[in-house]
Coordinates of C-alpha atoms and ligand atoms in Angstrom, one line a residue:
V1 CA -187.6 -55.2 -32.9
K2 CA -185.3 -57.8 -32.4
A3 CA -185.1 -57.5 -28.7
E4 CA -187.2 -59.4 -25.8
L5 CA -189.5 -56.9 -24.9
R6 CA -192.5 -56.8 -21.9
T7 CA -194.6 -53.3 -22.2
L8 CA -196.6 -51.8 -19.5
Q9 CA -199.5 -49.1 -20.1
V10 CA -199.7 -46.5 -17.6
R11 CA -202.8 -44.6 -17.6
E12 CA -201.4 -42.2 -15.3
G13 CA -199.9 -39.9 -18.1
S14 CA -200.6 -42.3 -20.5
Y15 CA -197.2 -43.4 -21.0
S16 CA -195.3 -46.9 -21.5
I17 CA -192.8 -48.8 -19.6
Y18 CA -190.7 -51.2 -21.7
V19 CA -188.5 -53.7 -19.8
G20 CA -186.5 -56.0 -22.2
H21 CA -183.0 -57.0 -23.0
G22 CA -181.2 -54.9 -26.0
I23 CA -183.8 -52.4 -26.3
L24 CA -181.4 -49.3 -25.9
S25 CA -180.4 -49.3 -29.3
E26 CA -183.7 -49.5 -30.7
L27 CA -185.4 -46.6 -29.1
Q28 CA -186.1 -44.6 -32.6
V29 CA -187.6 -47.8 -33.9
L30 CA -190.0 -48.3 -30.8
Q31 CA -190.7 -44.5 -30.3
P32 CA -190.8 -42.9 -33.9
E33 CA -191.8 -39.7 -32.8
L34 CA -188.2 -39.3 -31.4
R35 CA -186.7 -38.9 -35.1
S36 CA -188.4 -35.1 -35.4
A37 CA -187.7 -33.9 -32.1
R38 CA -184.8 -32.2 -30.5
I39 CA -183.3 -34.4 -27.9
L40 CA -180.7 -33.7 -24.9
V41 CA -179.4 -36.9 -23.0
V42 CA -178.5 -35.9 -19.6
S43 CA -176.3 -38.5 -18.2
D44 CA -173.7 -39.0 -15.5
T45 CA -169.9 -39.5 -17.0
L46 CA -169.5 -43.1 -15.5
V47 CA -172.5 -44.4 -17.3
A48 CA -172.1 -41.9 -20.3
S49 CA -168.5 -43.8 -20.8
L50 CA -170.6 -46.9 -20.8
W51 CA -173.8 -46.5 -22.4
L52 CA -173.8 -43.4 -24.3
P53 CA -172.7 -44.7 -27.5
T54 CA -175.3 -47.7 -27.6
L55 CA -177.9 -44.7 -27.0
L56 CA -176.7 -42.7 -29.5
E57 CA -176.2 -45.4 -32.3
G58 CA -180.1 -46.0 -31.7
L59 CA -181.2 -42.4 -32.2
S60 CA -178.6 -41.9 -35.1
S61 CA -181.2 -39.7 -37.3
A62 CA -182.6 -37.3 -34.6
D63 CA -181.2 -34.0 -33.4
V64 CA -179.3 -35.2 -30.3
G65 CA -177.1 -33.3 -27.7
V66 CA -175.7 -34.6 -24.6
L67 CA -174.8 -33.3 -21.2
T68 CA -172.8 -35.0 -18.6
I69 CA -173.1 -34.5 -15.1
N70 CA -170.6 -36.1 -12.2
P71 CA -172.2 -39.4 -10.7
G72 CA -173.3 -39.6 -7.1
E73 CA -176.0 -38.7 -4.6
T74 CA -174.1 -35.5 -3.6
N75 CA -174.8 -33.9 -7.1
K76 CA -178.4 -34.0 -6.9
N77 CA -178.6 -30.7 -5.8
Q78 CA -179.6 -26.9 -7.1
Q79 CA -176.2 -26.4 -8.3
T80 CA -176.3 -29.1 -10.6
L81 CA -180.0 -28.1 -11.6
Y82 CA -178.8 -24.8 -12.6
D83 CA -176.1 -26.2 -14.7
I84 CA -178.7 -28.2 -16.8
Y85 CA -180.9 -25.0 -17.3
D86 CA -177.8 -22.8 -18.1
H87 CA -176.9 -25.7 -20.8
L88 CA -180.6 -25.8 -22.0
L89 CA -180.9 -22.0 -22.0
Q90 CA -177.2 -21.1 -23.9
N91 CA -177.9 -23.8 -26.3
H92 CA -181.3 -22.7 -27.3
Y93 CA -183.2 -25.5 -26.0
H94 CA -187.1 -24.7 -26.5
R95 CA -190.1 -26.3 -25.2
D96 CA -190.3 -28.8 -27.7
T97 CA -187.2 -30.7 -26.6
I98 CA -187.1 -34.3 -25.4
L99 CA -185.1 -34.8 -22.3
I100 CA -183.4 -38.1 -22.1
A101 CA -182.2 -39.1 -18.5
L102 CA -179.8 -42.0 -19.1
G103 CA -178.9 -43.3 -15.9
G104 CA -179.5 -44.2 -12.3
G105 CA -182.2 -42.6 -9.8
V106 CA -179.9 -39.5 -9.1
I107 CA -180.1 -38.7 -13.1
G108 CA -184.0 -39.7 -13.3
D109 CA -184.8 -37.4 -10.4
I110 CA -182.9 -34.3 -11.5
T111 CA -183.3 -34.7 -14.9
G112 CA -187.4 -35.3 -14.4
F113 CA -187.3 -32.3 -12.3
T114 CA -185.3 -30.2 -14.9
A115 CA -188.0 -31.3 -17.4
A116 CA -191.0 -30.4 -14.9
T117 CA -189.8 -26.9 -14.4
Y118 CA -187.8 -25.9 -17.5
Q119 CA -190.3 -23.4 -19.6
R120 CA -193.2 -24.8 -17.2
G121 CA -192.5 -28.3 -18.3
I122 CA -190.9 -29.9 -21.4
Q123 CA -191.1 -34.0 -22.1
F124 CA -188.6 -36.3 -20.7
I125 CA -188.0 -39.9 -21.2
Q126 CA -186.7 -42.3 -18.6
V127 CA -183.7 -44.9 -19.3
P128 CA -182.8 -46.2 -15.9
T129 CA -179.3 -48.1 -16.2
T130 CA -179.3 -49.2 -12.1
L131 CA -181.6 -52.3 -10.9
L132 CA -183.0 -49.9 -8.3
A133 CA -184.2 -47.3 -11.0
Q134 CA -185.7 -50.1 -13.0
V135 CA -187.6 -51.4 -10.6
D136 CA -188.8 -48.2 -8.6
A137 CA -187.1 -44.5 -9.1
A138 CA -188.0 -44.2 -13.0
I139 CA -191.4 -45.2 -12.8
G140 CA -194.6 -42.7 -10.9
G141 CA -193.5 -39.4 -11.7
K142 CA -191.6 -38.5 -8.6
T143 CA -189.0 -35.6 -9.5
A144 CA -186.5 -34.1 -6.8
I145 CA -183.1 -32.7 -5.8
N146 CA -181.8 -32.5 -2.2
Y147 CA -181.6 -29.8 -0.5
G148 CA -178.7 -29.7 2.0
V149 CA -179.2 -32.8 3.8
H150 CA -182.6 -33.3 3.1
K151 CA -183.4 -36.1 0.7
N152 CA -185.8 -35.0 -2.2
M153 CA -187.0 -32.2 -0.3
I154 CA -187.7 -29.5 -3.5
G155 CA -189.5 -31.8 -6.3
A156 CA -192.5 -32.2 -8.7
F157 CA -194.8 -34.8 -9.7
Y158 CA -194.2 -34.9 -13.3
Q159 CA -195.1 -38.1 -15.5
P160 CA -192.3 -39.2 -18.0
A161 CA -193.4 -39.7 -21.6
A162 CA -191.8 -43.0 -21.5
V163 CA -189.6 -45.3 -19.3
W164 CA -187.2 -47.6 -21.2
S165 CA -185.4 -50.3 -18.8
D166 CA -182.8 -52.1 -20.9
L167 CA -181.5 -55.2 -19.0
R168 CA -178.1 -55.2 -21.0
C169 CA -177.3 -51.9 -18.7
L170 CA -177.3 -53.8 -15.8
Q171 CA -174.3 -56.0 -17.0
T172 CA -171.8 -52.9 -16.0
L173 CA -173.0 -52.2 -12.7
P174 CA -170.5 -52.8 -9.8
T175 CA -171.9 -55.5 -7.3
R176 CA -172.7 -53.0 -4.7
V177 CA -174.9 -50.9 -7.0
Y178 CA -176.7 -54.1 -8.3
Q179 CA -177.6 -55.3 -4.9
A180 CA -178.8 -52.0 -3.7
G181 CA -181.7 -52.3 -6.2
W182 CA -182.4 -55.5 -4.2
G183 CA -183.6 -53.4 -1.2
E184 CA -186.5 -51.9 -3.1
I185 CA -187.3 -55.2 -4.7
I186 CA -187.6 -56.5 -1.1
K187 CA -190.1 -53.9 -0.3
Y188 CA -192.4 -54.7 -3.3
G189 CA -192.2 -58.1 -2.0
L190 CA -193.6 -56.9 1.6
L191 CA -196.1 -54.9 0.2
A192 CA -197.7 -56.9 -2.4
G193 CA -197.1 -60.5 -0.8
G194 CA -198.6 -63.4 -2.6
D195 CA -196.7 -64.8 -5.7
L196 CA -194.0 -61.6 -5.7
W197 CA -193.2 -62.5 -1.7
E198 CA -193.1 -66.4 -2.5
S199 CA -190.7 -66.0 -5.8
L200 CA -188.6 -63.7 -3.7
S201 CA -188.7 -66.2 -1.0
H202 CA -187.1 -68.9 -3.4
Y203 CA -184.7 -66.2 -5.3
L204 CA -183.4 -65.2 -1.7
S205 CA -182.7 -68.3 0.2
P206 CA -179.0 -69.1 0.7
N207 CA -177.5 -71.4 -2.2
A208 CA -180.7 -70.3 -4.9
A209 CA -179.6 -70.5 -8.5
P210 CA -178.9 -66.8 -9.8
L211 CA -181.7 -65.3 -12.0
N212 CA -181.4 -65.5 -15.6
D213 CA -182.5 -62.5 -18.1
T214 CA -186.0 -63.8 -18.5
G215 CA -186.7 -64.5 -14.5
L216 CA -185.0 -60.8 -14.1
I217 CA -187.2 -58.9 -16.6
D218 CA -190.3 -60.8 -15.1
L219 CA -189.4 -59.2 -11.5
I220 CA -188.6 -56.0 -12.7
Y221 CA -191.8 -55.8 -14.8
Q222 CA -193.7 -57.2 -11.5
C223 CA -192.3 -54.5 -9.5
A224 CA -193.0 -51.8 -12.2
A225 CA -196.8 -53.0 -12.2
I226 CA -197.2 -52.9 -8.1
K227 CA -195.5 -49.3 -8.3
V228 CA -198.1 -48.3 -11.1
G229 CA -200.9 -49.8 -9.5
F230 CA -200.3 -47.5 -6.3
V231 CA -199.5 -44.5 -8.5
E232 CA -202.9 -44.9 -10.4
A233 CA -204.8 -45.0 -7.3
D234 CA -203.2 -41.9 -5.6
V235 CA -200.8 -40.2 -7.9
R236 CA -200.0 -37.0 -5.5
E237 CA -199.7 -39.6 -2.4
E238 CA -202.7 -38.3 -1.0
A239 CA -203.6 -41.8 0.7
S240 CA -202.6 -45.2 -0.2
R241 CA -199.6 -44.3 -2.3
V242 CA -197.7 -43.4 1.1
L243 CA -197.3 -47.3 1.6
L244 CA -194.5 -47.1 -1.0
N245 CA -192.5 -45.4 1.6
L246 CA -192.2 -48.6 3.8
G247 CA -188.6 -48.4 5.4
H248 CA -188.1 -44.9 4.2
T249 CA -188.7 -42.9 7.3
F250 CA -185.6 -44.4 8.8
A251 CA -183.8 -44.8 5.5
H252 CA -184.0 -41.1 4.6
A253 CA -183.1 -40.2 8.0
L254 CA -180.0 -42.4 7.9
E255 CA -179.2 -41.0 4.4
A256 CA -179.2 -37.5 6.0
L257 CA -177.0 -38.2 9.0
C258 CA -174.3 -40.6 7.1
P259 CA -174.6 -38.7 3.6
E260 CA -172.3 -40.8 1.2
K261 CA -172.1 -44.1 3.8
W262 CA -174.9 -45.9 1.8
L263 CA -176.5 -46.3 -1.4
H264 CA -180.4 -45.4 -1.2
G265 CA -181.1 -49.4 -1.4
E266 CA -179.1 -50.2 1.1
A267 CA -180.4 -47.5 3.6
V268 CA -183.8 -48.9 2.5
A269 CA -183.0 -52.7 3.6
I270 CA -182.0 -51.0 6.9
G271 CA -185.1 -49.1 7.2
L272 CA -187.2 -52.5 6.0
Y273 CA -185.8 -54.2 8.9
S274 CA -186.2 -51.3 11.5
A275 CA -190.0 -51.1 10.5
A276 CA -190.4 -55.0 10.4
L277 CA -188.8 -54.6 14.1
L278 CA -191.1 -51.9 14.9
S279 CA -194.1 -53.8 13.7
Y280 CA -192.7 -56.9 15.7
Q281 CA -192.5 -54.7 18.9
L282 CA -195.9 -53.6 18.8
R283 CA -196.9 -57.3 18.3
L284 CA -198.2 -56.8 14.8
L285 CA -195.8 -59.1 13.2
P286 CA -194.7 -62.6 14.1
S287 CA -191.1 -63.3 14.9
S288 CA -190.7 -66.0 12.2
F289 CA -191.5 -62.9 9.6
L290 CA -188.8 -60.7 11.4
E291 CA -186.5 -63.7 10.7
K292 CA -187.2 -64.5 7.3
I293 CA -187.1 -60.8 6.1
K294 CA -183.8 -60.2 8.1
T295 CA -182.5 -63.5 6.3
M296 CA -183.5 -62.4 3.0
I297 CA -181.8 -58.7 3.4
I298 CA -178.5 -60.9 4.4
T299 CA -178.9 -63.1 1.5
A300 CA -179.4 -60.3 -1.2
G301 CA -175.9 -58.7 0.3
L302 CA -177.6 -55.8 2.1
P303 CA -177.1 -54.1 5.6
Y304 CA -179.9 -54.6 7.8
Q305 CA -178.8 -53.1 11.3
I306 CA -178.1 -49.5 12.2
P307 CA -175.0 -48.9 13.3
A308 CA -173.8 -48.6 16.8
S309 CA -172.2 -45.1 16.4
L310 CA -175.3 -43.6 15.6
D311 CA -177.0 -41.6 18.1
P312 CA -181.0 -42.9 18.4
T313 CA -181.9 -39.4 19.4
A314 CA -180.3 -37.6 16.6
L315 CA -181.7 -40.2 14.2
I316 CA -185.4 -39.6 15.6
T317 CA -184.9 -36.0 15.5
Q318 CA -183.9 -36.2 11.8
M319 CA -187.2 -38.1 11.2
Q320 CA -188.8 -34.8 12.4
Y321 CA -188.2 -33.8 8.4
D322 CA -190.2 -36.5 6.9
K323 CA -192.6 -35.7 4.1
K324 CA -195.0 -38.0 5.5
I325 CA -195.9 -36.0 8.8
Q326 CA -198.9 -34.7 9.1
S327 CA -200.8 -32.6 11.9
G328 CA -197.3 -32.3 13.2
R329 CA -197.1 -36.4 13.7
L330 CA -194.8 -39.0 12.4
R331 CA -196.3 -41.7 10.3
F332 CA -194.8 -45.1 9.8
I333 CA -195.6 -47.7 7.4
L334 CA -196.0 -51.0 9.5
L335 CA -196.6 -54.5 8.6
R336 CA -198.8 -57.6 9.8
R337 CA -197.4 -60.1 7.5
P338 CA -196.3 -59.7 3.7
G339 CA -199.3 -58.3 1.7
D340 CA -200.5 -56.6 4.6
C341 CA -199.0 -53.0 5.3
F342 CA -200.8 -49.9 6.9
V343 CA -199.9 -46.3 8.1
E344 CA -200.0 -45.8 11.5
S345 CA -199.5 -42.2 13.0
M346 CA -199.9 -43.3 16.8
V347 CA -196.2 -45.0 17.8
P348 CA -195.5 -44.5 21.0
K349 CA -192.0 -42.5 21.2
D350 CA -190.5 -45.0 23.8
V351 CA -191.1 -48.1 21.4
L352 CA -189.6 -46.0 18.7
Y353 CA -186.5 -45.2 20.6
D354 CA -186.2 -48.8 21.8
V355 CA -186.4 -50.1 18.1
V356 CA -183.9 -47.6 17.0
S357 CA -181.5 -48.5 19.9
S358 CA -182.0 -52.5 19.5
A359 CA -181.6 -52.6 15.8
T360 CA -178.0 -51.4 16.1
C361 CA -175.1 -53.5 15.8
P362 CA -173.7 -54.3 19.2
Ligands
NAD401 N1 -188.1 -41.1 -7.8 C1 -188.4 -42.0 -7.4 O1 -189.5 -42.4 -7.3 C2 -187.2 -42.5 -6.7 C3 -187.4 -43.8 -5.9 C4 -186.7 -44.5 -5.4 C5 -185.3 -43.8 -5.3 N2 -185.2 -42.4 -5.9 C6 -183.8 -41.9 -5.7 O2 -182.8 -42.8 -6.6 C7 -181.4 -42.5 -6.0 C8 -180.7 -44.0 -5.9 O3 -180.9 -44.4 -7.5 P1 -179.5 -45.3 -8.1 O4 -179.7 -46.6 -6.8 O5 -180.0 -45.9 -9.3 O6 -178.3 -44.7 -7.6 P2 -177.6 -43.7 -8.6 O7 -178.2 -43.0 -9.7 O8 -176.7 -42.8 -7.7 O9 -176.5 -44.7 -9.5 C9 -175.4 -45.4 -8.6 C10 -174.2 -45.5 -9.3 O10 -174.2 -46.4 -10.3 C11 -173.7 -45.6 -11.6 N3 -174.2 -46.6 -12.6 C12 -175.5 -46.3 -13.0 N4 -175.7 -47.3 -14.1 C13 -174.9 -47.8 -14.3 C14 -174.4 -48.8 -15.2 N5 -175.3 -49.6 -15.9 N6 -172.9 -49.2 -15.1 C15 -172.1 -49.0 -14.1 N7 -172.4 -48.1 -13.4 C16 -173.8 -47.2 -13.4 C17 -173.7 -44.4 -11.4 O11 -172.9 -43.8 -12.0 C18 -173.7 -44.1 -10.0 O12 -172.4 -43.9 -9.6 C19 -181.5 -41.8 -4.9 O13 -181.6 -40.4 -4.9 C20 -183.0 -41.7 -4.6 O14 -183.8 -40.8 -3.6 C21 -186.0 -42.0 -6.5

């Protein structure tokens, strides 16, 4: 193998995550069983126009079909799911088929859910092509589609057979999509603290030099390893895995109320600042950390404020659809400092209202 490569073994589902530069064209060398399998690549039209030829070149001796869908979050729905089922059935794909998800989190989530449900489950491989999907969405086996405006409401826990993160794919990302990935990276820094937080403080300080490939491979690998740690401890999110939702109670409500306004990573960035502000208002997080988090989000080119046009009551009402609700109570992930996050179900309504209003742009 010519490519630069780091490998992470995941016990849960026993699969490997490969992070490297140029690995897309070496898939079959690295995963020889692909040679004899029947494969369907699921991608979106945009990603396929950029990266499908490279993938197909690497899979040259295999039996490969391709299905492309329209890009974007609004297509992560039942209709697209049914279109994929139709294609699989009409073309007589059987249970020995392997689906390859070539794209961002949208393609990964819907292809994974197809794999979890088609003929009671077939194998799938994640080939994430956005930074967000490489550090987060492709890992951990959460698969889903949206239901109306409600995010990820229909889904399954279903682990991939492998994850292939090729840095080369990131070269064609529009700046906004690349930056959105940093929303989840900052989340990992806040969850893990320690060395990752220190590195991020450096990378996300004004005037820092851009990351080179080796630095980026290392960062993607570190985020993947943190996520794998949470997933292995609690695969079905019955306890500690819930912490990975830091910022997401706000983010999912924002995405539902304003479909297509933000990329997921942008909504997460606003959610992280909101969670930090809530922690500060509850006298848990010192103001110095709140300011630092805000600066990092801004330096990453991401939004941090809830827009003034949003009605705080509507946002809080939308949070009632959150999947973390237990015994009728909303649960928030709060933080005392980077590396020290916890779940809190007793956030007073007036403090929440205050935060949602004061996080708003003037
Ligand atoms: N399953 C999980 O654990 C998990 C975790 C986080 C996010 N998600 C989900 O992931 C989705 C967001 O993923 P995303 O941010 O990757 O967005 P996305 O999949 O919508 O991709 C964003 C855009 O970038 C384009 N694109 C993708 N790769 C490209 C490339 N290499 N070059 C040029 N353009 C490219 C896509 O066509 C799309 O238009 C959301 O639906 C979110 O809910 C899932």
